């Protein structure tokens, strides 16, 4: 109950309003992450209360800005931000891609225990994965640069889709090396309750230029 109540306190500082069941699923996800982390080293964050802020809330705050129904979370690690977003958006579908088997094994366990029907784990390198249908959004917390994200993931994105890059401090000079076919759609300063440090969401879209 301590984790559940703590999550409630944090959510009260946002505009998000998950159901009681969704909040319980988020807490169970944190408990699973904490348990598996001891053996699999899935995250450097060790304290479950810190995970609520640095992983759960940090993922959820991008939810209001997502456009579309089908998203791929590239370099998802233990399912971040994909699993928290899938929990509170059951009408959206999330494909979680990572190259490491232990992470995908963990995600499969989470899907089973939480009963998630809108999450698909994929073990692959991003450049080797060829989807049958392209995505409305490509999400990532893992890419070092916007240039790498757009170059390595452009084959995943529908022409009208968006890249969603979750960043710490925003550096405008990151836009300079981008190919002409990509443009900045929006830069949003995210407010993550009780998180030390800046968080930004950078949204890119495709242009008609090649």
Coordinates of C-alpha atoms in Angstrom, one line a residue, residues 20-173:
X20 CA -7.6 2.3 -9.6
X21 CA -6.8 -0.8 -11.7
X22 CA -4.3 1.0 -13.8
X23 CA -2.6 2.4 -10.7
X24 CA -2.4 -1.1 -9.3
X25 CA -0.9 -2.3 -12.5
X26 CA 1.7 0.5 -12.4
X27 CA 2.6 -0.5 -8.8
X28 CA 2.9 -4.2 -9.7
X29 CA 5.2 -3.2 -12.6
X30 CA 7.5 -1.4 -10.2
X31 CA 7.4 -4.4 -7.8
X32 CA 8.3 -6.8 -10.7
X33 CA 11.1 -4.4 -11.9
X34 CA 12.5 -4.3 -8.4
X35 CA 12.4 -8.1 -8.0
X36 CA 14.0 -8.8 -11.4
X37 CA 16.5 -6.0 -11.1
X38 CA 18.3 -7.9 -8.4
X39 CA 19.2 -10.7 -10.8
X40 CA 19.0 -9.1 -14.2
X41 CA 20.4 -5.6 -13.6
X42 CA 17.6 -4.0 -15.7
X43 CA 18.0 -0.4 -14.3
X44 CA 20.5 1.6 -12.2
X45 CA 17.6 2.9 -10.1
X46 CA 17.4 0.6 -7.1
X47 CA 14.7 2.0 -4.8
X48 CA 11.1 1.3 -5.8
X49 CA 10.0 4.8 -4.6
X50 CA 12.6 6.3 -6.9
X51 CA 11.3 4.1 -9.7
X52 CA 7.9 5.7 -9.3
X53 CA 9.4 9.1 -10.1
X54 CA 12.3 8.4 -12.5
X55 CA 10.6 5.6 -14.5
X56 CA 6.8 5.7 -14.0
X57 CA 5.9 9.4 -13.9
X58 CA 8.8 10.2 -16.2
X59 CA 7.1 7.9 -18.8
X60 CA 3.5 8.9 -18.1
X61 CA 3.9 12.7 -18.5
X62 CA 4.4 12.3 -22.3
X63 CA 1.0 10.6 -22.7
X64 CA -1.1 13.8 -23.4
X65 CA 1.2 14.6 -26.4
X66 CA 1.0 11.3 -28.3
X67 CA -1.0 11.3 -31.5
X68 CA -2.2 8.1 -33.0
X69 CA -2.8 4.5 -32.1
X70 CA 0.3 2.5 -32.9
X71 CA 3.6 3.3 -31.3
X72 CA 7.0 1.6 -31.2
X73 CA 9.3 2.2 -28.2
X74 CA 12.9 1.8 -29.5
X75 CA 15.6 0.7 -27.1
X76 CA 12.8 0.1 -24.5
X77 CA 15.1 -1.5 -21.9
X78 CA 12.8 -3.0 -19.2
X79 CA 9.7 -1.4 -21.0
X80 CA 10.2 2.3 -20.5
X81 CA 8.3 4.4 -21.4
X82 CA 6.2 1.8 -23.3
X83 CA 4.7 -0.3 -20.5
X84 CA 3.5 2.6 -18.3
X85 CA 2.0 4.3 -21.4
X86 CA 0.3 1.1 -22.5
X87 CA -1.2 0.6 -19.0
X88 CA -2.9 4.1 -19.0
X89 CA -3.8 4.0 -22.7
X90 CA -5.5 0.6 -23.3
X91 CA -6.9 1.8 -26.7
X92 CA -3.3 2.3 -28.0
X93 CA -0.9 -0.4 -29.1
X94 CA 2.7 -0.4 -28.1
X95 CA 5.5 -2.4 -29.7
X96 CA 8.5 -2.6 -27.4
X97 CA 11.8 -3.2 -29.2
X98 CA 15.1 -4.2 -27.6
X99 CA 18.1 -6.3 -28.7
X100 CA 18.8 -7.8 -25.3
X101 CA 17.0 -11.1 -24.5
X102 CA 16.9 -10.6 -20.7
X103 CA 14.9 -7.4 -21.2
X104 CA 12.4 -9.0 -23.6
X105 CA 12.1 -11.9 -21.2
X106 CA 11.2 -9.5 -18.4
X107 CA 8.7 -7.6 -20.6
X108 CA 7.0 -10.9 -21.5
X109 CA 6.6 -11.7 -17.8
X110 CA 5.2 -8.3 -17.1
X111 CA 2.6 -8.7 -19.9
X112 CA 1.5 -12.0 -18.5
X113 CA 1.2 -10.9 -14.9
X114 CA -0.5 -7.6 -15.7
X115 CA -2.8 -9.1 -18.4
X116 CA -1.8 -6.5 -21.0
X117 CA -3.3 -7.1 -24.4
X118 CA -1.9 -4.0 -26.1
X119 CA 1.9 -4.7 -25.8
X120 CA 4.0 -6.6 -28.2
X121 CA 7.7 -7.3 -27.3
X122 CA 10.2 -7.5 -30.1
X123 CA 13.8 -8.7 -29.8
X124 CA 15.8 -7.1 -32.6
X125 CA 18.2 -4.5 -33.5
X126 CA 16.3 -1.4 -34.7
X127 CA 17.9 -1.3 -38.1
X128 CA 17.0 -5.0 -38.7
X129 CA 13.4 -4.8 -37.7
X130 CA 11.0 -4.3 -40.7
X131 CA 7.4 -3.8 -39.6
X132 CA 4.5 -4.9 -41.9
X133 CA 2.8 -1.6 -41.0
X134 CA 4.6 1.6 -40.1
X135 CA 3.9 3.4 -36.9
X136 CA 2.1 6.6 -35.9
X137 CA 4.9 7.3 -33.4
X138 CA 8.5 6.3 -32.6
X139 CA 9.3 6.8 -28.9
X140 CA 12.6 6.6 -27.2
X141 CA 14.4 7.5 -24.0
X142 CA 17.6 5.7 -25.2
X143 CA 19.0 7.6 -28.2
X144 CA 21.9 9.9 -27.6
X145 CA 21.1 12.2 -30.5
X146 CA 18.1 13.2 -32.6
X147 CA 20.2 12.5 -35.7
X148 CA 20.8 8.9 -34.7
X149 CA 17.1 8.4 -33.8
X150 CA 15.9 9.8 -37.1
X151 CA 18.5 7.9 -39.2
X152 CA 18.1 4.5 -37.5
X153 CA 14.3 4.6 -37.1
X154 CA 13.0 6.4 -40.2
X155 CA 11.9 3.1 -41.8
X156 CA 9.6 2.6 -38.8
X157 CA 7.6 5.8 -39.1
X158 CA 4.5 6.4 -41.2
X159 CA 4.7 9.5 -43.4
X160 CA 2.3 11.4 -41.1
X161 CA 3.8 10.0 -37.9
X162 CA 6.1 11.6 -35.3
X163 CA 9.3 10.9 -33.5
X164 CA 9.0 11.4 -29.7
X165 CA 12.4 11.9 -28.1
X166 CA 12.4 12.0 -24.3
X167 CA 15.4 14.1 -23.2
X168 CA 16.9 15.7 -20.2
X169 CA 18.3 19.1 -21.0
X170 CA 17.3 20.3 -24.5
X171 CA 20.1 21.4 -26.8
X172 CA 18.8 23.3 -29.9
X173 CA 22.1 22.6 -31.8

